[in-house]
PDB file of C-alpha atoms in Angstrom:
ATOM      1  CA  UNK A   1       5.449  16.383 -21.199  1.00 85.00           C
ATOM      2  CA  UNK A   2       3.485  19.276 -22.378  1.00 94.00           C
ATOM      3  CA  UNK A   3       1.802  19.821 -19.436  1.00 96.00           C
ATOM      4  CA  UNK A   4       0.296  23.655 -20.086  1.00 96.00           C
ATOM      5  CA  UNK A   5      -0.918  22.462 -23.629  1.00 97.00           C
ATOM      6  CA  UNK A   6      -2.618  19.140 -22.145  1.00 97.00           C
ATOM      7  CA  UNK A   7      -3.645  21.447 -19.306  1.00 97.00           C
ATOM      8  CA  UNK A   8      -5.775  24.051 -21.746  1.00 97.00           C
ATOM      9  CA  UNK A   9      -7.202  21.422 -23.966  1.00 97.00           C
ATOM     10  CA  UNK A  10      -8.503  19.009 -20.932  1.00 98.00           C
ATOM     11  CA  UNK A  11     -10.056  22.404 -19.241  1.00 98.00           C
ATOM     12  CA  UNK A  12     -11.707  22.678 -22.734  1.00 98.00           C
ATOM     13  CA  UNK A  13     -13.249  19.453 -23.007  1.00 98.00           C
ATOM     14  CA  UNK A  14     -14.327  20.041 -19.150  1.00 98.00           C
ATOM     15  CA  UNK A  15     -16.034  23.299 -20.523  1.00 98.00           C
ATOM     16  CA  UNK A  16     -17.613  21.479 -23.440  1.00 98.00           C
ATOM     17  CA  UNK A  17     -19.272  18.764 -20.883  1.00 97.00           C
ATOM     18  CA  UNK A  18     -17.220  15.932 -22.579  1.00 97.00           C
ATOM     19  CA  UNK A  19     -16.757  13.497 -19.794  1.00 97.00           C
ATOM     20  CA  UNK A  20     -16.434  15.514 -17.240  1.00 98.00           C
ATOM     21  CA  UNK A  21     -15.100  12.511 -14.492  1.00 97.00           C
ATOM     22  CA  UNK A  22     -12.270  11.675 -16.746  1.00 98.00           C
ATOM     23  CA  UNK A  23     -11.365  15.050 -17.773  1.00 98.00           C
ATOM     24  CA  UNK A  24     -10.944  15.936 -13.907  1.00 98.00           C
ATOM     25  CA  UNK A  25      -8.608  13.299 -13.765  1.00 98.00           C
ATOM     26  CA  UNK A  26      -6.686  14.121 -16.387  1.00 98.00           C
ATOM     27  CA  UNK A  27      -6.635  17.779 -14.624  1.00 98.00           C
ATOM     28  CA  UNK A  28      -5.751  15.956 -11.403  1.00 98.00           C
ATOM     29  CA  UNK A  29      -2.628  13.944 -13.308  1.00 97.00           C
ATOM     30  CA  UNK A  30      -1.214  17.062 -14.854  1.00 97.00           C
ATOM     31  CA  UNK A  31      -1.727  19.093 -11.725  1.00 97.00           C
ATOM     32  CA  UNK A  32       0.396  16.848  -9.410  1.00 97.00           C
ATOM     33  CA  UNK A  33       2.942  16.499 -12.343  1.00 96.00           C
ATOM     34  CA  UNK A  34       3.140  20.018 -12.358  1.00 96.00           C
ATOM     35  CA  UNK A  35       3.356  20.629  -8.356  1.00 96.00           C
ATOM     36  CA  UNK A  36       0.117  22.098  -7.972  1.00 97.00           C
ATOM     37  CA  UNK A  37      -0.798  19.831  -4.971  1.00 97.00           C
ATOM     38  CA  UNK A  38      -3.737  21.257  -3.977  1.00 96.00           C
ATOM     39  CA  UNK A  39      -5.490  21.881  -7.067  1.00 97.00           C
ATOM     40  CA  UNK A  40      -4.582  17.964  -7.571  1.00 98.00           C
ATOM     41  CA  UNK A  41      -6.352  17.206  -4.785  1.00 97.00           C
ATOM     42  CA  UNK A  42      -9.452  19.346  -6.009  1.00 98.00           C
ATOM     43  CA  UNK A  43      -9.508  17.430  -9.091  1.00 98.00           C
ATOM     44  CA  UNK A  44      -8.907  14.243  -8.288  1.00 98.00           C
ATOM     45  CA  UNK A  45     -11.461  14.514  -5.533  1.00 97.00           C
ATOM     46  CA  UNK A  46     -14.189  15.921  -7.887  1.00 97.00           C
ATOM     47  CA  UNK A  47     -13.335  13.288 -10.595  1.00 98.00           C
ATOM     48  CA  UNK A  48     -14.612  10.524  -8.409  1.00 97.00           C
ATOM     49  CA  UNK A  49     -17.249  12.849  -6.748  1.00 96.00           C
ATOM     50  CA  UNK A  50     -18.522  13.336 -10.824  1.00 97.00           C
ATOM     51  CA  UNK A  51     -17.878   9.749 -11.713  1.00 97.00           C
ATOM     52  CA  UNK A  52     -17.959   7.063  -8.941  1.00 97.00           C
ATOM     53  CA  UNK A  53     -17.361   4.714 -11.698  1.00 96.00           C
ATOM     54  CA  UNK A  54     -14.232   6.037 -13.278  1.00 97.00           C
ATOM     55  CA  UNK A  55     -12.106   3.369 -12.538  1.00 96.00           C
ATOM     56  CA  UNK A  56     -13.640   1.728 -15.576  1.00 95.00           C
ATOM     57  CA  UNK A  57     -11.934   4.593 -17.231  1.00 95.00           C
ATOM     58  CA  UNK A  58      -8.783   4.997 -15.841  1.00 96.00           C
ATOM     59  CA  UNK A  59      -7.813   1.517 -13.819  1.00 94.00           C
ATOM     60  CA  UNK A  60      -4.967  -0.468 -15.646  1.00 91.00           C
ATOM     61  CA  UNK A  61      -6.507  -4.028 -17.570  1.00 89.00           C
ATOM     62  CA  UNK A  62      -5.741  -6.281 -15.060  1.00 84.00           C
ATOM     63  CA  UNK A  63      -7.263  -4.652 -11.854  1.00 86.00           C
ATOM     64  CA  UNK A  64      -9.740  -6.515 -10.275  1.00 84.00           C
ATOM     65  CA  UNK A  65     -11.678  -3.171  -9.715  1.00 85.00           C
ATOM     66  CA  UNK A  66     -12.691  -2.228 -13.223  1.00 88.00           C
ATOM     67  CA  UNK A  67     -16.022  -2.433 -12.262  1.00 92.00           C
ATOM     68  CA  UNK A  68     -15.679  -0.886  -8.706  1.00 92.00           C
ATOM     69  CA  UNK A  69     -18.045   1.970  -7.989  1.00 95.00           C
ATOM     70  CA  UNK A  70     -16.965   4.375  -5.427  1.00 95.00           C
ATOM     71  CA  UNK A  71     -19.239   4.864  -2.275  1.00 89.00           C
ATOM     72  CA  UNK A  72     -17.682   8.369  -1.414  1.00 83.00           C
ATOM     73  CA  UNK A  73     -18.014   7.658   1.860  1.00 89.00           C
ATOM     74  CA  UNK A  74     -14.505   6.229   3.792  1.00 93.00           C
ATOM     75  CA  UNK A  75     -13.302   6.036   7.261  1.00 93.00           C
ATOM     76  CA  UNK A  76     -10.933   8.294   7.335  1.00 94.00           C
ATOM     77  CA  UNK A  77      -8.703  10.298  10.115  1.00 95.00           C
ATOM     78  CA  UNK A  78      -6.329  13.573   9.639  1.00 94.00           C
ATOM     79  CA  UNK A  79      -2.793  12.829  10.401  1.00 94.00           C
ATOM     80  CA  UNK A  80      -2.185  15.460  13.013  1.00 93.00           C
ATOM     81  CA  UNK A  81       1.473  15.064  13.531  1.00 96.00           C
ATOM     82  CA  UNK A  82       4.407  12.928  11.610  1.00 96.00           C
ATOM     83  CA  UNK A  83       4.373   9.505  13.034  1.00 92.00           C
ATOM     84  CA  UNK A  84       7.954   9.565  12.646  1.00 92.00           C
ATOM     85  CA  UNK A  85       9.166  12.000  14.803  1.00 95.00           C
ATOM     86  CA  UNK A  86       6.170  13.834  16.171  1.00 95.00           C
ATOM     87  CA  UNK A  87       6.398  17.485  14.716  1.00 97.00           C
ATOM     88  CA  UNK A  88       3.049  18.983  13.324  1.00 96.00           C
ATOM     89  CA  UNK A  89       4.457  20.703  10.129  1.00 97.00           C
ATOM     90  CA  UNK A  90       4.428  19.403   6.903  1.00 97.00           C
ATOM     91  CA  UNK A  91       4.288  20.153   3.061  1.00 96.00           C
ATOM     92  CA  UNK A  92       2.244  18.575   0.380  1.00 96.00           C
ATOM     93  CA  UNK A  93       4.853  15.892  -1.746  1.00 96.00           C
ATOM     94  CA  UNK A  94       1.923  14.697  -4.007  1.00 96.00           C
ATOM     95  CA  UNK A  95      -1.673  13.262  -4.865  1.00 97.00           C
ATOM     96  CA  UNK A  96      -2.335   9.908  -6.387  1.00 95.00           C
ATOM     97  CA  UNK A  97      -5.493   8.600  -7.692  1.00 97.00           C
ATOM     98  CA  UNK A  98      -5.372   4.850  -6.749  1.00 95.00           C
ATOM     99  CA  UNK A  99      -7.771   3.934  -9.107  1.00 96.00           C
ATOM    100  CA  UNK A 100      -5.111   3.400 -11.365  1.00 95.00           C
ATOM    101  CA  UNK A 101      -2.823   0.777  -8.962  1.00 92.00           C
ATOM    102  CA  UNK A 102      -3.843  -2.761  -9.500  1.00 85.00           C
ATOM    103  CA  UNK A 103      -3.439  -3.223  -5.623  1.00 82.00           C
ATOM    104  CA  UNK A 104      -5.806  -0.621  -4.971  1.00 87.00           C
ATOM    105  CA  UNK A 105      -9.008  -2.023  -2.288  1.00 86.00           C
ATOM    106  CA  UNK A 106     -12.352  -0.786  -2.733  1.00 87.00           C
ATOM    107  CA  UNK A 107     -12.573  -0.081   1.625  1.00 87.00           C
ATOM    108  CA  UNK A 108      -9.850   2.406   1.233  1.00 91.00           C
ATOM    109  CA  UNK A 109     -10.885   6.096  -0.097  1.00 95.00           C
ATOM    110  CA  UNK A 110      -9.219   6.103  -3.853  1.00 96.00           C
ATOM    111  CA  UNK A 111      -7.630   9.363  -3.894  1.00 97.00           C
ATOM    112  CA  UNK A 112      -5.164   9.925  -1.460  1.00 95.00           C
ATOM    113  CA  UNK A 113      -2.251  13.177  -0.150  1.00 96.00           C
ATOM    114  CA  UNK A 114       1.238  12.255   0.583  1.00 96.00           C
ATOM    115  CA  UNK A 115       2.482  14.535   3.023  1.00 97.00           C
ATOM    116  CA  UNK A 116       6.732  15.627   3.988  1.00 97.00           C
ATOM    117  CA  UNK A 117       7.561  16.037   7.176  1.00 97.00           C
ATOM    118  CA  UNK A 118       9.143  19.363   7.550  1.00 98.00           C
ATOM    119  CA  UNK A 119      11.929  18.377  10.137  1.00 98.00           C
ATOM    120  CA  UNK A 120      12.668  14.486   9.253  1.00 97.00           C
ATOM    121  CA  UNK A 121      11.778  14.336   5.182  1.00 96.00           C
ATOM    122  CA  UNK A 122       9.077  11.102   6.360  1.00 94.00           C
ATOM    123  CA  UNK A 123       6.590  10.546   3.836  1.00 93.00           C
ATOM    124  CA  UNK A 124       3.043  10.163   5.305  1.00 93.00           C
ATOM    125  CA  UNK A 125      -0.888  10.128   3.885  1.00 94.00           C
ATOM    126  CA  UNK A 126      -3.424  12.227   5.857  1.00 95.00           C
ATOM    127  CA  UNK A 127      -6.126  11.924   5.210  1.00 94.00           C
ATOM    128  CA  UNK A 128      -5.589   8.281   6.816  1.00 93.00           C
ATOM    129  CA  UNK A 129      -7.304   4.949   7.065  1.00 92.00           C
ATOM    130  CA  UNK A 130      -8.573   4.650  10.642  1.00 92.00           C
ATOM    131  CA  UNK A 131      -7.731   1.334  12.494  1.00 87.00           C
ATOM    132  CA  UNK A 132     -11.655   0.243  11.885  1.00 88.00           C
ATOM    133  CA  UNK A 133     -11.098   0.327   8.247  1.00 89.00           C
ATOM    134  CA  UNK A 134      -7.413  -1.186   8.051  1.00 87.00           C
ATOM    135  CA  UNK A 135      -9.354  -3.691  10.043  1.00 85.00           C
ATOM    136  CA  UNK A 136     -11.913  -4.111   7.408  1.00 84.00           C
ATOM    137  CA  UNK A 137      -9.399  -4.608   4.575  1.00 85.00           C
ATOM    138  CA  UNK A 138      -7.508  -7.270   5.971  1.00 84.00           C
ATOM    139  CA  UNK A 139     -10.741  -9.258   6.976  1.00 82.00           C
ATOM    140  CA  UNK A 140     -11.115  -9.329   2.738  1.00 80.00           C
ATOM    141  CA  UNK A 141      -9.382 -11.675   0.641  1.00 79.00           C
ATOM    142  CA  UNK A 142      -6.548  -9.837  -1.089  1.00 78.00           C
ATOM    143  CA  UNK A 143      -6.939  -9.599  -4.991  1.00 74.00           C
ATOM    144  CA  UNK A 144      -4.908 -12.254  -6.788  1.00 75.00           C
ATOM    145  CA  UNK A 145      -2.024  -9.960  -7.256  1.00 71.00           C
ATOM    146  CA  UNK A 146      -0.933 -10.257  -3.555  1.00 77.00           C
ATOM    147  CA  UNK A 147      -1.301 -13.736  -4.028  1.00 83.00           C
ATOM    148  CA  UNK A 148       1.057 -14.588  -6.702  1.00 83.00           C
ATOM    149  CA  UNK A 149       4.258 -16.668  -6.076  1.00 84.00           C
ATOM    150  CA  UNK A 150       7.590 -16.105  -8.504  1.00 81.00           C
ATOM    151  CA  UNK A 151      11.384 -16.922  -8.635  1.00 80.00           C
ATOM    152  CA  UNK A 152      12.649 -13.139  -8.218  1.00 82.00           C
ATOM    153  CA  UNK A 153      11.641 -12.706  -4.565  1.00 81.00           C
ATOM    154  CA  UNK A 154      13.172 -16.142  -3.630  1.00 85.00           C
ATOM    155  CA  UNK A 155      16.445 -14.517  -4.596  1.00 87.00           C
ATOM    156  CA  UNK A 156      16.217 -11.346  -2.910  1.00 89.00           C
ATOM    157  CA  UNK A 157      15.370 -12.437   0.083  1.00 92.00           C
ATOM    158  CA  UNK A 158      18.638 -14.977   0.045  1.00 94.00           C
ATOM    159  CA  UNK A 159      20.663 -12.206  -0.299  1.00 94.00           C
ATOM    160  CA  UNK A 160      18.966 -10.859   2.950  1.00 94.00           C
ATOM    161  CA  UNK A 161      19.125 -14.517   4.976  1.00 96.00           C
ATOM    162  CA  UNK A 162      22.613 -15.028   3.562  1.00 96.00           C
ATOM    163  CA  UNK A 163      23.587 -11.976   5.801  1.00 96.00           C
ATOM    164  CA  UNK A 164      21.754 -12.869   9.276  1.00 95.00           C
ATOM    165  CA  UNK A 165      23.267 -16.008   8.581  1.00 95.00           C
ATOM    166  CA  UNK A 166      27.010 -14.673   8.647  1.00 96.00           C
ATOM    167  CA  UNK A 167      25.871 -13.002  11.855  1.00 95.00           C
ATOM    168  CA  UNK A 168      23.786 -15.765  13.205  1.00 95.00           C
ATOM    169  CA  UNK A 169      23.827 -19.384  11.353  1.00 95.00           C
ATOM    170  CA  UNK A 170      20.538 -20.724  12.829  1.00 94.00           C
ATOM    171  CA  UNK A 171      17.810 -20.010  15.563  1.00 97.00           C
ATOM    172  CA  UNK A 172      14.107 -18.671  15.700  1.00 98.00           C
ATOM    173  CA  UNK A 173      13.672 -16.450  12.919  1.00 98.00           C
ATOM    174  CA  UNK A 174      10.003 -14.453  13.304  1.00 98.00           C
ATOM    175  CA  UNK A 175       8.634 -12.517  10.089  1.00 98.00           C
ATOM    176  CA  UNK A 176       6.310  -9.867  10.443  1.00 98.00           C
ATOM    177  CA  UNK A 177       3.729  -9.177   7.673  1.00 95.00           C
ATOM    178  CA  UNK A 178       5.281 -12.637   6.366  1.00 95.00           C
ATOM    179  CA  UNK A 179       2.526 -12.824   3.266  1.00 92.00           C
ATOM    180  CA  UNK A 180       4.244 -15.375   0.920  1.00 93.00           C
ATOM    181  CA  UNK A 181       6.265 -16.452   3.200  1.00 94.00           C
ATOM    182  CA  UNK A 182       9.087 -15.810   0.906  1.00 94.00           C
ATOM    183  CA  UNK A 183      11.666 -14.665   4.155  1.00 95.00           C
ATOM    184  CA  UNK A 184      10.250 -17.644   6.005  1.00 96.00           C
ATOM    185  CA  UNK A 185      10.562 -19.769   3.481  1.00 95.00           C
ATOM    186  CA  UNK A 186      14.532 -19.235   2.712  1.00 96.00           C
ATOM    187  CA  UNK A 187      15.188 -18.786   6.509  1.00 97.00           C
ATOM    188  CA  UNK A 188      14.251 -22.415   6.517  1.00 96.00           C
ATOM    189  CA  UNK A 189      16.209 -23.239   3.757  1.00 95.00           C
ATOM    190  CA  UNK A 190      19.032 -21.843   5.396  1.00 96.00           C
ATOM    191  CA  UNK A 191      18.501 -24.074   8.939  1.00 96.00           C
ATOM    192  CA  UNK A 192      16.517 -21.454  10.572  1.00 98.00           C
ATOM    193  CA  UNK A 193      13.244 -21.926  12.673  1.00 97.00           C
ATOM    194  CA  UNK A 194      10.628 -19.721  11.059  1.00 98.00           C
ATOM    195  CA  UNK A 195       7.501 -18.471  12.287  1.00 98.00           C
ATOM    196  CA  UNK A 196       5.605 -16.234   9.550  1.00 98.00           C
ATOM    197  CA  UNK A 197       3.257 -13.290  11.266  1.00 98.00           C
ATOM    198  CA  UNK A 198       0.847 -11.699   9.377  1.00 95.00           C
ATOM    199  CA  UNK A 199      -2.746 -10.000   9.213  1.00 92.00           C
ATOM    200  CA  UNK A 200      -4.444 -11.807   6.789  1.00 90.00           C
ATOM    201  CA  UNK A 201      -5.709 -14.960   7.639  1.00 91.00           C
ATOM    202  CA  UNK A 202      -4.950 -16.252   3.575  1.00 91.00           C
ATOM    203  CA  UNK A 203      -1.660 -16.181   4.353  1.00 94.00           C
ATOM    204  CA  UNK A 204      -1.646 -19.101   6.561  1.00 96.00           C
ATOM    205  CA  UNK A 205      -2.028 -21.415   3.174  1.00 95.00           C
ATOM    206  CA  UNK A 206       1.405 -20.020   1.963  1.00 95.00           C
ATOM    207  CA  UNK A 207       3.099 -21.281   5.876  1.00 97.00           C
ATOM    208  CA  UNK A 208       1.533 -24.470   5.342  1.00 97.00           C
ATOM    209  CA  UNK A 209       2.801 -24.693   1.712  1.00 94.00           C
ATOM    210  CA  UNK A 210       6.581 -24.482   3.074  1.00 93.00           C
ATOM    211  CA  UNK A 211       5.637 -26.310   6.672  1.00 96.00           C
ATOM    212  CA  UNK A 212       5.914 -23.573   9.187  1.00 97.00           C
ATOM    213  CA  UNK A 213       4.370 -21.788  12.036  1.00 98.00           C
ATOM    214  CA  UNK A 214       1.763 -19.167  11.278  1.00 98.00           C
ATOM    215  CA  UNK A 215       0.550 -16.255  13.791  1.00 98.00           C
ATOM    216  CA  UNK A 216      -2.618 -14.454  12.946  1.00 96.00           C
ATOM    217  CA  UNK A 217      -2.214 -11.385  14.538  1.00 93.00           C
ATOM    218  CA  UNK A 218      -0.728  -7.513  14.882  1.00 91.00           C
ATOM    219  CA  UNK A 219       2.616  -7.479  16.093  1.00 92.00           C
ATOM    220  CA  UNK A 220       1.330  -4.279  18.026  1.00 88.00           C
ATOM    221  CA  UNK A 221      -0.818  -6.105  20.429  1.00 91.00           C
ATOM    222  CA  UNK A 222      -0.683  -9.789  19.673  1.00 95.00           C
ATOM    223  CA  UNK A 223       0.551 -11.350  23.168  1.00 96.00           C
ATOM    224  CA  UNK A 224       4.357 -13.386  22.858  1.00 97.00           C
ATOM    225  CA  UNK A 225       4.101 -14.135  26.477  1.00 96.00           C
ATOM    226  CA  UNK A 226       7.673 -14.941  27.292  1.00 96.00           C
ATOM    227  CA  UNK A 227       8.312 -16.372  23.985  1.00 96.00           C
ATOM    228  CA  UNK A 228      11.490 -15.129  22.271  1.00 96.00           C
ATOM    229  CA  UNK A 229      12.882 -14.783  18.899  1.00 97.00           C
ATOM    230  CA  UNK A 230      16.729 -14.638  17.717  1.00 97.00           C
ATOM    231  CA  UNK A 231      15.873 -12.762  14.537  1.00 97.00           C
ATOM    232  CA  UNK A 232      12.670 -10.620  13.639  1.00 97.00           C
ATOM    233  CA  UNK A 233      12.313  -9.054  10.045  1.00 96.00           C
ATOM    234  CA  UNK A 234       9.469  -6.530   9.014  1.00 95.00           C
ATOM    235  CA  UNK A 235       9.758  -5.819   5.108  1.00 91.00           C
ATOM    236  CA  UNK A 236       7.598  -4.058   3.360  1.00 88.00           C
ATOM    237  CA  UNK A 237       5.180  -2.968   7.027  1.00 89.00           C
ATOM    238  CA  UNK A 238       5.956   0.274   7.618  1.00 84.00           C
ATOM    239  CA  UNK A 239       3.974   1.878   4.929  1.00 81.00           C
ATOM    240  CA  UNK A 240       1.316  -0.523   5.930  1.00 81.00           C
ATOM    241  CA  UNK A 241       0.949   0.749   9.631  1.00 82.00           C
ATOM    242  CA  UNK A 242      -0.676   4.040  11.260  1.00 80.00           C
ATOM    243  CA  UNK A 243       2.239   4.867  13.352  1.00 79.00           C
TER     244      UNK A 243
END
């Protein structure tokens, strides 16, 4: 919590040519913890630039990316409006290194600026992923920790089939971004006809673990035909998608 003291002595070490990736960082951390967004973003920025293997340094013990080195080259767009509601103003909310998130992916530029829409309060990152490089990440196998299977999720998402089910007890149930297949999994459990939807094509082993249909695809452009559904769910996609 003593951010001016940590502030000083990091700037020192900096000065003395002690290494100079990390200390950036650290600059970068207590600049966005103090609200100095765009110095954050100067920091963080120049810590990879120094140090395109920092996450050695900084990225938690069981990331898969210890030994990731950064290319400093991404494909990247600006974010010219909110994709929320449209409007073109917006203030800096905060920087994050991802270096330091186990789920971070080496296609994906490390540091990244959360933006707030002025008018609606939507969170948003510009610079963005373009759709050529989302593309590129979910060709990839996801690290092991998207591919992990426990007991807590089963239960959350009962609560959530427990309440279509008062609504609606039984039909076609389609998930979007189904991964696990935890929703599709307890939809069938509950007498429901799932169909799992999802990007990644190593998801298809979890639909054929609980025996149902898998779609390969982008709900923004994959082609239903007439083909309905009675329920559709989309958890956890929205912070996954451009617009």
């Amino acid at each position: 919590g003593s951010f001016d003291e940590a502030n000083r002595n990091y700037e020192r070490l900096l000065r003395a040519g002690i290494e100079p990736g990390l200390m950036l960082f650290r600059l970068g951390v207590v600049a966005n913890a103090q609200g100095r967004f765009p110095d954050a973003w100067e920091y963080h920025t120049a810590a990879v630039a120094n140090n395109p293997k920092l996450a050695a340094r900084v990225a938690p013990p069981e990331s898969p990316y210890q030994d990731h080195t950064c290319s400093g080259v991404y494909d990247q767009e600006e974010a010219t409006s909110c994709p929320v509601c449209g409007e073109t103003s917006a203030s800096l909310m905060q920087v994050v290194n991802c270096l330091t998130s186990v789920t971070y992916h080496p296609a994906l530029a490390p540091v990244r600026r959360w933006l707030c829409c002025d008018t609606c309060g939507h969170g948003y990152v510009s610079p963005r992923p373009t759709s050529a490089a989302l593309e590129q990440v979910y060709s990839m196998t996801p690290p092991e920790t998207l591919l992990g299977v426990d007991y807590y999720p089963m239960s959350r998402y009962s609560d959530i089939v427990h309440r279509f089910w008062e609504i609606m007890p039984g039909g076609e149930l389609l998930d979007i971004g189904a991964a696990q297949c935890y929703m599709a999994s307890v939809a069938m459990d509950y007498g429901y006809t799932a169909t799992a939807m999802d990007l990644l094509p190593r998801y298809k082993e979890f639909a054929d673990r609980v025996g149902c249909e898998f779609i390969l695809g982008d709900v923004t452009t994959y082609d239903f035909g007439d083909r309905q559904f009675d329920i559709v769910t989309a958890g956890d996609v929205i912070e996954h998608v451009l617009d």
